[in-house]
Coordinates of C-alpha atoms and ligand atoms in Angstrom, one line a residue:
M183 CA -18.4 -39.2 21.4
S184 CA -18.5 -35.4 21.6
T185 CA -19.1 -33.3 18.5
E186 CA -15.8 -31.5 19.4
I187 CA -13.8 -34.6 18.8
T188 CA -15.7 -35.4 15.6
E189 CA -14.9 -32.0 14.4
K190 CA -11.2 -32.5 15.2
I191 CA -11.2 -35.8 13.2
R192 CA -12.9 -34.1 10.3
K193 CA -10.3 -31.4 10.1
A194 CA -7.5 -33.9 10.3
A195 CA -9.1 -36.0 7.6
I196 CA -9.7 -33.0 5.3
L197 CA -6.1 -31.9 5.6
N198 CA -4.9 -35.4 5.0
A199 CA -7.1 -35.8 2.0
I200 CA -5.8 -32.6 0.5
R201 CA -2.3 -33.8 1.0
H202 CA -3.0 -37.1 -0.6
D203 CA -4.9 -36.3 -3.8
G204 CA -8.3 -36.5 -2.2
R205 CA -7.8 -39.7 -0.4
A206 CA -7.3 -39.5 3.4
D207 CA -5.8 -42.5 5.2
P208 CA -7.5 -43.5 8.5
Q209 CA -4.2 -44.5 10.2
A210 CA -2.5 -41.2 9.2
V211 CA -5.5 -39.2 10.4
L212 CA -5.5 -41.1 13.7
G213 CA -1.8 -40.5 14.1
N214 CA -2.2 -36.7 13.5
L215 CA -5.1 -36.5 15.8
L216 CA -3.2 -38.2 18.7
G217 CA -0.1 -36.2 18.0
D218 CA -2.0 -33.0 18.5
N219 CA -4.4 -34.2 21.3
A220 CA -2.4 -36.4 23.7
E221 CA -5.5 -36.7 26.0
L222 CA -7.2 -38.9 23.3
R223 CA -4.4 -41.5 23.4
S224 CA -6.2 -43.6 26.0
K225 CA -9.3 -43.7 23.9
V226 CA -8.0 -45.1 20.6
K227 CA -10.4 -48.1 20.6
E228 CA -13.4 -45.9 20.8
I229 CA -12.1 -43.3 18.4
L230 CA -10.9 -45.6 15.6
P231 CA -14.4 -46.5 14.2
L232 CA -15.3 -42.8 14.2
V233 CA -12.2 -42.0 12.3
R234 CA -13.0 -44.6 9.7
Q235 CA -16.5 -43.2 9.3
V236 CA -15.4 -39.6 9.0
V237 CA -12.6 -40.5 6.6
Q238 CA -15.0 -42.3 4.4
E239 CA -17.3 -39.2 4.3
V240 CA -14.4 -36.9 3.6
N241 CA -13.1 -39.1 0.8
S242 CA -16.4 -38.9 -1.0
L243 CA -16.2 -35.0 -1.2
P244 CA -15.1 -33.4 -4.5
S245 CA -11.6 -31.8 -4.2
Q246 CA -13.0 -28.3 -4.7
K247 CA -15.2 -28.7 -1.7
L248 CA -12.2 -30.0 0.4
T249 CA -10.2 -26.9 -0.5
E250 CA -13.1 -24.6 0.4
L251 CA -13.6 -26.3 3.8
A252 CA -10.0 -26.1 4.6
Q253 CA -9.7 -22.5 3.6
S254 CA -12.4 -21.5 6.1
W255 CA -10.4 -22.7 9.1
S256 CA -6.8 -23.1 8.0
A257 CA -5.5 -20.0 9.9
E258 CA -6.2 -21.7 13.2
I259 CA -4.4 -24.9 12.4
T260 CA -1.2 -23.2 11.2
K261 CA 1.3 -24.0 13.9
E262 CA 3.9 -21.6 14.9
H263 CA 7.2 -23.3 15.5
V264 CA 8.9 -21.1 18.0
E265 CA 12.6 -21.7 17.9
E266 CA 14.0 -22.4 21.3
V267 CA 16.0 -19.4 22.4
R268 CA 19.7 -20.1 22.2
Q269 CA 22.8 -18.3 23.5
L270 CA 26.3 -18.0 22.2
P271 CA 29.0 -18.7 24.8
P272 CA 29.9 -15.5 26.6
L273 CA 32.8 -13.3 25.2
P274 CA 36.0 -13.3 27.3
N275 CA 36.3 -10.2 29.6
A276 CA 33.1 -8.7 28.3
D277 CA 32.5 -7.0 31.7
K278 CA 35.7 -5.1 31.4
Y279 CA 34.5 -3.0 28.5
P280 CA 31.8 -0.3 28.7
L281 CA 30.8 -1.1 25.1
I282 CA 31.5 -4.3 23.1
V283 CA 32.7 -3.5 19.6
T284 CA 33.2 -6.1 17.0
R285 CA 34.0 -6.0 13.3
I286 CA 34.1 -7.8 10.0
A287 CA 37.0 -6.8 7.8
P288 CA 36.5 -8.2 4.2
N289 CA 38.8 -7.5 1.3
P290 CA 36.6 -6.4 -1.6
D291 CA 38.8 -8.4 -4.0
F292 CA 36.1 -11.1 -3.8
V293 CA 32.6 -11.6 -2.4
L294 CA 31.7 -13.3 0.9
H295 CA 31.4 -17.1 0.9
I296 CA 29.9 -19.4 3.5
G297 CA 33.2 -19.5 5.5
N298 CA 33.2 -15.7 5.8
A299 CA 29.6 -15.9 7.0
R300 CA 30.9 -17.2 10.3
A301 CA 32.9 -14.1 11.1
A302 CA 30.0 -11.9 10.0
V303 CA 27.2 -13.7 11.9
L304 CA 29.2 -14.2 15.1
S305 CA 30.7 -10.7 15.2
H306 CA 27.3 -9.1 14.5
D307 CA 25.3 -11.3 16.8
Y308 CA 27.8 -10.9 19.7
A309 CA 27.6 -7.1 19.2
R310 CA 23.8 -7.3 19.5
M311 CA 23.9 -9.8 22.4
Y312 CA 25.9 -7.2 24.4
K313 CA 24.0 -4.2 22.9
G314 CA 27.4 -3.1 21.4
K315 CA 28.5 -1.9 18.1
F316 CA 29.2 -3.9 14.9
I317 CA 31.6 -2.4 12.3
V318 CA 32.3 -3.2 8.7
R319 CA 35.8 -2.3 7.5
F320 CA 36.8 -2.8 3.9
E321 CA 40.5 -3.8 3.8
D322 CA 41.5 -2.7 0.3
T323 CA 45.2 -1.7 0.6
D324 CA 46.7 -4.1 -1.9
P325 CA 46.1 -2.6 -5.4
R326 CA 48.6 -5.0 -6.9
L327 CA 47.9 -8.7 -5.9
K328 CA 44.7 -8.5 -3.9
K329 CA 43.2 -5.7 -5.9
A330 CA 39.7 -4.6 -4.8
Q331 CA 36.9 -4.5 -7.4
L332 CA 34.5 -1.7 -7.2
E333 CA 31.4 -3.9 -7.6
F334 CA 32.4 -6.1 -4.7
Y335 CA 32.0 -3.4 -2.1
D336 CA 28.3 -3.3 -2.9
V337 CA 28.0 -7.1 -3.3
I338 CA 29.5 -7.5 0.2
R339 CA 27.1 -4.9 1.7
E340 CA 24.3 -6.8 0.1
D341 CA 25.6 -10.1 1.4
L342 CA 25.7 -8.7 4.9
K343 CA 22.3 -7.2 4.7
W344 CA 21.0 -10.5 3.4
L345 CA 22.6 -12.3 6.3
G346 CA 20.8 -9.9 8.7
C347 CA 24.1 -8.4 9.8
E348 CA 23.3 -4.7 9.7
W349 CA 26.3 -2.6 10.7
D350 CA 26.5 0.5 12.8
E351 CA 29.6 2.0 11.2
E352 CA 31.5 1.5 7.9
Y353 CA 35.1 2.3 7.1
I354 CA 37.2 1.9 4.0
Q355 CA 40.9 1.6 4.5
S356 CA 41.8 3.3 1.2
D357 CA 40.3 6.4 2.8
R358 CA 42.5 6.2 5.8
I359 CA 46.0 6.1 4.3
S360 CA 47.2 9.2 6.1
I361 CA 46.3 7.6 9.4
Y362 CA 48.6 4.7 8.7
Y363 CA 51.4 7.1 7.6
D364 CA 51.1 8.8 11.0
V365 CA 51.6 5.5 12.8
G366 CA 54.5 4.7 10.4
Q367 CA 56.1 8.1 11.3
S368 CA 55.6 7.3 15.0
L369 CA 57.2 3.9 14.7
V370 CA 60.2 5.1 12.8
S371 CA 60.8 8.0 15.2
K372 CA 60.8 5.5 18.1
G373 CA 63.3 3.3 16.4
A374 CA 60.7 0.6 16.2
G375 CA 60.5 0.5 12.4
Y376 CA 63.1 0.8 9.7
I377 CA 63.3 1.1 5.9
C378 CA 64.9 -2.0 4.4
E379 CA 66.5 -1.7 1.0
C380 CA 67.5 -5.3 0.7
E381 CA 66.4 -7.6 -2.1
P382 CA 63.8 -10.0 -0.7
E383 CA 66.1 -13.0 -1.2
K384 CA 68.9 -11.3 0.7
F385 CA 66.6 -10.2 3.5
R386 CA 65.4 -13.7 3.9
T387 CA 68.9 -15.1 4.2
F388 CA 69.6 -12.7 7.1
V389 CA 66.3 -13.2 8.9
N390 CA 66.5 -17.0 8.6
A391 CA 69.9 -16.8 10.2
Q392 CA 68.3 -14.6 13.0
A393 CA 70.7 -11.8 12.0
P394 CA 69.9 -8.1 11.3
C395 CA 70.0 -7.0 7.7
P396 CA 72.6 -4.2 6.9
D397 CA 69.8 -1.6 7.1
R398 CA 68.3 -2.5 10.5
N399 CA 70.9 -0.7 12.7
L400 CA 71.6 2.4 10.6
G401 CA 70.1 4.7 13.2
T402 CA 66.8 6.5 13.7
E403 CA 67.8 9.6 11.7
R404 CA 68.8 7.7 8.6
H405 CA 65.5 5.9 8.7
I406 CA 63.4 9.0 9.2
E407 CA 65.1 10.3 6.0
R408 CA 64.4 7.1 4.2
W409 CA 60.8 7.1 5.3
N410 CA 60.4 10.7 3.9
K411 CA 62.1 9.6 0.7
M412 CA 59.6 6.7 0.5
L413 CA 56.6 9.0 1.0
E414 CA 58.0 11.5 -1.5
G415 CA 58.2 8.9 -4.2
G416 CA 62.0 8.4 -4.0
Y417 CA 61.8 4.6 -4.3
L418 CA 60.3 2.5 -7.1
E419 CA 58.2 -0.5 -6.5
G420 CA 60.3 -3.2 -4.8
Q421 CA 63.1 -0.9 -3.8
A422 CA 62.1 -0.4 -0.2
V423 CA 60.1 -2.0 2.6
F424 CA 59.1 -0.5 5.9
R425 CA 59.7 -3.2 8.6
V426 CA 58.6 -3.4 12.2
K427 CA 61.4 -4.5 14.5
T428 CA 60.6 -7.7 16.3
D429 CA 62.5 -10.3 18.2
L430 CA 64.9 -11.8 15.6
E431 CA 65.1 -15.0 17.6
N432 CA 61.3 -15.5 17.3
P433 CA 60.9 -19.2 16.5
N434 CA 58.6 -18.4 13.6
P435 CA 60.7 -16.7 10.8
A436 CA 57.5 -15.3 9.4
I437 CA 57.1 -13.0 12.4
R438 CA 60.6 -11.7 12.4
D439 CA 60.7 -8.0 11.3
W440 CA 57.5 -8.2 9.4
P441 CA 56.7 -5.7 6.5
A442 CA 54.4 -2.8 7.4
F443 CA 54.6 -0.6 4.2
R444 CA 55.7 -1.1 0.7
V445 CA 55.9 0.9 -2.6
I446 CA 53.4 0.0 -5.3
D447 CA 53.5 1.5 -8.7
T448 CA 49.9 2.7 -8.9
D449 CA 50.5 4.2 -12.3
R450 CA 50.7 0.7 -13.5
N451 CA 48.2 -0.8 -11.0
P452 CA 45.8 2.0 -10.0
H453 CA 43.6 1.5 -7.0
P454 CA 39.9 1.3 -8.1
R455 CA 38.9 4.0 -5.6
V456 CA 41.9 6.3 -5.2
G457 CA 43.7 5.7 -8.4
S458 CA 47.4 6.6 -8.4
K459 CA 47.2 9.0 -5.5
F460 CA 49.3 6.9 -3.2
K461 CA 52.5 5.0 -3.9
V462 CA 53.2 3.8 -0.3
W463 CA 50.7 1.2 0.9
P464 CA 50.3 -0.3 4.3
L465 CA 50.3 -4.1 4.5
Y466 CA 47.6 -6.2 6.2
N467 CA 49.0 -6.4 9.7
L468 CA 49.8 -2.7 9.9
A469 CA 46.4 -1.4 8.6
S470 CA 44.3 -4.0 10.3
G471 CA 46.2 -3.7 13.6
V472 CA 46.0 0.1 13.6
D473 CA 42.3 0.1 12.8
D474 CA 41.4 -2.5 15.4
H475 CA 42.8 -0.1 18.0
L476 CA 41.6 3.2 16.6
L477 CA 38.1 2.0 16.0
G478 CA 37.9 0.7 19.5
I479 CA 37.4 -3.0 18.6
T480 CA 37.1 -4.9 21.9
H481 CA 36.7 -8.4 20.5
V482 CA 38.2 -9.8 17.3
I483 CA 36.4 -13.0 16.1
R484 CA 38.3 -14.7 13.3
G485 CA 39.9 -18.0 12.1
K486 CA 42.8 -19.5 13.9
E487 CA 45.0 -18.9 10.8
H488 CA 45.2 -15.4 12.1
L489 CA 47.1 -16.4 15.2
T490 CA 50.4 -15.6 13.5
N491 CA 49.1 -12.1 12.6
M492 CA 48.1 -11.6 16.2
A493 CA 51.7 -12.4 17.2
R494 CA 53.0 -9.8 14.6
Q495 CA 50.5 -7.1 15.7
I496 CA 51.3 -7.4 19.3
F497 CA 54.8 -5.9 18.6
L498 CA 53.0 -2.9 17.0
Y499 CA 50.7 -2.6 20.0
N500 CA 53.5 -2.7 22.5
Y501 CA 55.5 0.0 20.6
M502 CA 52.4 2.2 20.5
G503 CA 51.4 1.5 24.1
W504 CA 48.0 0.1 23.0
K505 CA 46.1 -2.7 24.6
Y506 CA 45.4 -5.7 22.2
P507 CA 41.7 -6.6 21.8
D508 CA 40.4 -9.9 23.2
D509 CA 40.3 -12.6 20.6
L510 CA 38.3 -15.6 19.6
H511 CA 40.0 -17.8 17.1
Y512 CA 37.8 -20.4 15.6
G513 CA 38.8 -23.5 13.7
R514 CA 38.7 -24.1 10.0
L515 CA 35.4 -24.5 8.3
K516 CA 35.0 -26.8 5.4
V517 CA 32.0 -27.5 3.3
E518 CA 32.0 -31.0 1.8
G519 CA 33.1 -30.9 -1.8
M520 CA 33.4 -27.2 -2.0
I521 CA 36.4 -24.9 -2.6
L522 CA 36.4 -22.1 -0.1
S523 CA 39.9 -20.8 -0.9
K524 CA 39.5 -17.3 -2.3
S525 CA 42.7 -17.5 -4.4
K526 CA 41.7 -20.8 -5.9
L527 CA 38.2 -19.5 -6.6
M528 CA 39.5 -16.4 -8.3
K529 CA 41.9 -18.3 -10.4
A530 CA 39.1 -20.7 -11.5
I531 CA 36.8 -17.8 -12.4
D532 CA 39.6 -16.0 -14.3
S533 CA 40.3 -19.1 -16.3
G534 CA 36.6 -19.4 -17.2
E535 CA 36.1 -22.7 -15.3
Y536 CA 33.2 -20.9 -13.4
W537 CA 31.2 -18.2 -15.1
G538 CA 31.4 -15.8 -12.2
V539 CA 31.0 -15.3 -8.4
D540 CA 27.3 -16.5 -8.6
D541 CA 28.1 -19.7 -10.5
P542 CA 25.8 -22.3 -8.9
R543 CA 28.7 -24.6 -8.2
L544 CA 30.2 -22.1 -5.7
G545 CA 29.7 -21.6 -2.0
T546 CA 29.6 -17.8 -2.3
L547 CA 26.7 -16.2 -0.5
V548 CA 25.6 -14.6 -3.8
A549 CA 25.5 -18.1 -5.5
L550 CA 23.6 -19.7 -2.6
R551 CA 21.2 -16.8 -2.5
R552 CA 20.5 -17.2 -6.2
R553 CA 19.7 -20.9 -5.7
G554 CA 17.1 -20.3 -3.0
Y555 CA 19.1 -20.8 0.2
V556 CA 17.7 -18.5 2.8
P557 CA 19.9 -16.6 5.3
E558 CA 18.3 -18.3 8.3
T559 CA 19.9 -21.5 7.0
I560 CA 23.4 -20.0 7.0
R561 CA 22.8 -18.3 10.4
K562 CA 21.6 -21.5 12.0
M563 CA 24.7 -23.3 10.7
M564 CA 26.9 -20.6 12.1
W565 CA 25.2 -20.7 15.5
D566 CA 25.5 -24.5 15.6
I567 CA 29.2 -24.5 15.0
G568 CA 29.7 -21.2 17.0
P569 CA 33.2 -19.9 17.7
K570 CA 34.7 -23.3 18.6
P571 CA 38.5 -23.7 17.9
V572 CA 38.0 -27.2 16.5
D573 CA 37.8 -27.7 12.7
V574 CA 34.3 -28.4 11.4
T575 CA 33.0 -29.8 8.1
I576 CA 29.5 -28.9 7.0
S577 CA 27.7 -31.5 4.9
W578 CA 25.4 -30.5 2.0
D579 CA 22.8 -32.9 3.4
N580 CA 22.7 -30.9 6.6
L581 CA 22.6 -27.6 4.9
N582 CA 19.9 -28.8 2.5
S583 CA 17.7 -30.4 5.2
Q584 CA 17.9 -27.2 7.3
N585 CA 17.0 -25.1 4.2
R586 CA 14.2 -27.4 3.3
K587 CA 12.7 -27.1 6.7
L588 CA 12.7 -23.3 6.4
I589 CA 11.4 -22.9 2.8
D590 CA 8.9 -25.7 2.6
P591 CA 6.1 -24.0 4.5
T592 CA 6.1 -21.0 2.2
S593 CA 7.0 -22.4 -1.2
H594 CA 4.2 -22.6 -3.8
R595 CA 3.9 -25.9 -5.6
Y596 CA 3.9 -26.2 -9.4
F597 CA 4.0 -29.0 -11.9
Y598 CA 7.1 -29.1 -14.0
V599 CA 8.1 -31.8 -16.5
P600 CA 11.7 -31.9 -17.5
D601 CA 12.4 -33.4 -21.0
P602 CA 8.6 -33.4 -21.7
L603 CA 6.9 -36.4 -23.1
K604 CA 3.9 -35.6 -25.1
T605 CA 1.0 -37.9 -24.1
R606 CA -2.2 -38.5 -26.0
V607 CA -5.0 -39.9 -23.8
T608 CA -8.0 -41.5 -25.6
G609 CA -11.4 -41.9 -24.1
V610 CA -11.6 -38.6 -22.3
Q611 CA -15.3 -37.5 -22.7
K612 CA -15.3 -34.2 -20.9
E613 CA -13.3 -31.1 -20.1
F614 CA -11.4 -31.1 -16.8
E615 CA -10.7 -28.0 -14.7
V616 CA -8.7 -28.9 -11.6
H617 CA -7.5 -26.8 -8.7
P618 CA -4.5 -28.2 -6.9
P619 CA -3.6 -26.2 -3.9
L620 CA -0.5 -23.9 -4.1
H621 CA 0.6 -25.6 -0.9
P622 CA -0.9 -28.9 0.3
Q623 CA -0.6 -27.9 4.0
H624 CA -1.7 -24.4 3.5
P625 CA -5.0 -24.2 1.6
E626 CA -5.3 -20.6 2.6
M627 CA -2.6 -19.8 0.1
G628 CA -5.1 -20.6 -2.6
A629 CA -5.1 -22.9 -5.6
R630 CA -3.9 -23.1 -9.2
T631 CA -6.1 -23.8 -12.1
L632 CA -5.2 -26.4 -14.7
T633 CA -7.5 -27.1 -17.6
V634 CA -7.6 -30.1 -20.0
R635 CA -9.8 -29.8 -23.1
P636 CA -10.1 -33.0 -25.0
Q637 CA -10.8 -32.9 -28.8
D638 CA -12.8 -35.8 -30.2
G639 CA -12.2 -37.7 -26.9
I640 CA -8.4 -37.2 -27.0
A641 CA -6.7 -35.2 -24.3
T642 CA -3.1 -34.1 -24.7
V643 CA -0.8 -33.6 -21.7
Y644 CA 2.9 -33.6 -21.1
L645 CA 4.6 -36.0 -18.6
A646 CA 8.2 -35.9 -17.4
G647 CA 10.8 -37.7 -19.6
S648 CA 12.3 -39.0 -16.3
D649 CA 9.1 -41.1 -15.9
R650 CA 9.5 -42.7 -19.3
A651 CA 10.7 -46.1 -18.0
L652 CA 7.8 -46.3 -15.6
L653 CA 5.3 -45.4 -18.3
E654 CA 6.9 -47.9 -20.7
S655 CA 6.1 -50.7 -18.2
G656 CA 2.4 -50.2 -19.2
K657 CA 1.4 -50.0 -15.5
S658 CA -1.5 -47.6 -14.8
V659 CA -0.6 -44.3 -13.3
R660 CA -2.6 -41.4 -11.8
L661 CA -2.0 -37.9 -13.1
M662 CA -2.0 -35.9 -9.9
G663 CA -5.4 -34.4 -9.2
L664 CA -6.7 -35.3 -12.7
F665 CA -7.5 -38.8 -13.8
N666 CA -6.0 -42.3 -14.2
L667 CA -4.1 -43.3 -17.3
R668 CA -3.0 -46.6 -18.7
P669 CA 0.0 -46.2 -21.0
Q670 CA -0.3 -48.2 -24.2
E671 CA 2.5 -47.5 -26.6
L672 CA 5.3 -45.1 -27.3
V673 CA 5.2 -43.9 -30.9
G674 CA 8.4 -42.0 -31.7
N675 CA 8.6 -39.4 -29.0
E676 CA 4.9 -39.5 -28.1
L677 CA 3.1 -41.7 -25.6
R678 CA -0.4 -43.0 -26.2
G679 CA -2.6 -44.1 -23.4
E680 CA -6.1 -44.6 -22.4
F681 CA -8.4 -42.9 -19.9
M682 CA -9.0 -45.1 -16.8
G683 CA -11.5 -43.0 -14.8
E684 CA -11.3 -40.2 -12.4
Q685 CA -11.8 -42.0 -9.1
I686 CA -8.7 -43.0 -7.2
A687 CA -8.4 -46.8 -7.5
G688 CA -9.2 -48.7 -4.3
E689 CA -6.3 -50.2 -2.5
E690 CA -3.9 -50.3 -5.4
H691 CA -1.4 -47.5 -5.1
A692 CA -0.8 -46.4 -8.7
P693 CA 2.2 -44.1 -9.0
I694 CA 1.1 -40.4 -8.9
L695 CA 2.8 -38.3 -11.6
Q696 CA 2.9 -34.6 -12.2
W697 CA 1.7 -33.4 -15.6
V698 CA 1.4 -30.2 -17.6
P699 CA -1.6 -29.3 -19.9
S700 CA -0.9 -28.9 -23.6
E701 CA -3.4 -26.0 -23.7
S702 CA -1.4 -23.7 -21.6
N703 CA 2.2 -24.1 -20.4
V704 CA 5.5 -22.2 -20.2
Q705 CA 9.0 -23.2 -21.1
V706 CA 11.2 -23.5 -18.0
D707 CA 15.0 -23.8 -17.9
V708 CA 16.3 -25.1 -14.6
V709 CA 19.9 -24.3 -13.8
M710 CA 21.2 -27.3 -11.9
P711 CA 23.9 -27.2 -9.1
D712 CA 26.4 -28.5 -11.6
A713 CA 25.6 -25.6 -13.9
T714 CA 24.0 -27.8 -16.5
I715 CA 20.5 -26.6 -17.7
K716 CA 17.4 -28.8 -17.7
K717 CA 14.8 -27.8 -20.2
G718 CA 11.1 -28.6 -19.6
L719 CA 7.6 -27.3 -19.4
A720 CA 5.7 -26.0 -16.4
E721 CA 2.0 -25.1 -15.8
D722 CA 1.6 -21.4 -16.7
G723 CA 0.7 -20.4 -13.1
I724 CA 4.3 -20.0 -12.4
M725 CA 4.3 -16.9 -14.5
T726 CA 2.6 -15.2 -11.6
E727 CA 5.6 -15.7 -9.4
V728 CA 8.0 -12.7 -9.0
V729 CA 11.7 -13.0 -9.5
G730 CA 13.2 -14.2 -6.2
S731 CA 10.3 -16.3 -5.1
I732 CA 11.2 -19.8 -3.9
I733 CA 9.0 -22.5 -5.3
Q734 CA 8.8 -26.3 -5.3
F735 CA 8.4 -28.3 -8.5
V736 CA 6.4 -31.3 -7.4
R737 CA 8.5 -34.5 -7.5
F738 CA 11.5 -32.5 -8.7
G739 CA 12.7 -30.1 -6.1
F740 CA 12.9 -26.6 -4.7
G741 CA 14.3 -23.7 -6.6
R742 CA 14.3 -19.9 -6.9
V743 CA 12.7 -18.1 -9.8
D744 CA 15.5 -16.2 -11.4
K745 CA 13.9 -14.7 -14.5
V746 CA 10.4 -14.4 -15.9
S747 CA 9.8 -13.3 -19.5
P748 CA 6.8 -13.9 -21.7
G749 CA 6.5 -17.7 -22.3
H750 CA 9.8 -18.4 -20.5
V751 CA 11.0 -18.8 -16.9
T752 CA 14.4 -19.6 -15.5
V753 CA 14.7 -21.3 -12.1
Y754 CA 17.8 -22.1 -10.2
F755 CA 17.7 -25.4 -8.5
A756 CA 18.3 -25.5 -4.7
H757 CA 17.8 -29.1 -3.6
Q758 CA 15.2 -31.8 -3.4
Ligands
LIG939 ZN1 67.5 -4.6 4.7

């Protein structure tokens, strides 16, 4: 057998040994070898004895030596997984426009959630796919009911950057009020809009009966006067509404003569950016419709709940002689067990049910980010579901397995014991310094150092309270990378046990548990997805992590380091 093959087996065995606490398994090594070297598959019979021999040699090496060996050649074994290049389905009529322009138009009354990520990612990626332009437009023209909050403009910008949706231009509708007034002026002069003074109830009675309200046919001159009166502050809140004339026989009453401007008492409800400067405010369909045209949007990518808005806006476009953009209306997106209704979320936050927009129970991007979900996970999901008009439900299992795939290769490993169980081990005759790798598959990332210093033959470590039942059974366990322990008795809240040697026991697979030295450790609070807090201890190496790093607590799960202060770390749990 060639030395080249022997060397390949040796590498596979060393990696496998590092992953399995110093004990490589010949079958696993053979499997890895054949997976990477298909040409050897016909030679299994000849190779197997060699694999056994090499594995035996490797298993006799001290763990420090294994790590050193692996560090010397790990770069070459790191496999790059190149994602297969995927394409979104083409945009309709893309060839009819010299430049494709898309937009996302969030209302900064709330932050973006996973549902909004779809409009953001698709609009952005389509713009890039066609070398076009992606615009962010803040739609903040309701200072009364959907009032913007100053901090959310920035959080949304951060959300978009995090998602990788860098924008080419940004607009804020509260800066553009006079532009909407000009369109209002134009509509009213054409007889396409009128100022309605009806009480809402009364107007509804007329419109439901497909009849004009008493104001509708008063004549253009009267309405120009009323429009000026409106702009000069002659109406109080609720006294007048600017309506766009539509087909009163439209089968959908919600489309008939839809409201375009209204009066808002901004002395009582000042706008967070422009205060009380304006009393007449455009409603959604007017402002959004006008901007899509004026900003040259060629393709609007949004949920199918906007189909009614499109029907309304087409009246505006026809009056103004504009061409309506091409549209993609995708289906509803649900995430299993998660509220994505903005109004429900806001209500629940206001009532104190959730502590804020980044509460770990929420599907907001800021909450997911805080827990250690990476933007590539969200992007991948959005590409998978694409702009399809059918309704889709995303499962947490899916989201988590996708995220795990992405964060696992770079997450440092640490020992963490929730609800720590103090454990005194007798018969420990020497000091132990062990160096478990920061990542079992990537020895080049380096190793941690954990030290156990017995006093009078007694070593003290902490084990996880969640392993208590296992320990109470009296069965021997292995402390990962350290030594074997036979639990003897539980005295109060303390476990007593006896040292059972350092070597991994032959064929018996003792459970392998994580542990934390009593000599040096740090308190860690883990904020769980249900917002409860688990308290525990971790090895002190975690103090070297910076806020924002994503780590894995061995046998516990992945999380994101949220806060590091002397002797104390807070981690937000992502998933197992
Ligand atoms: Zn009226």
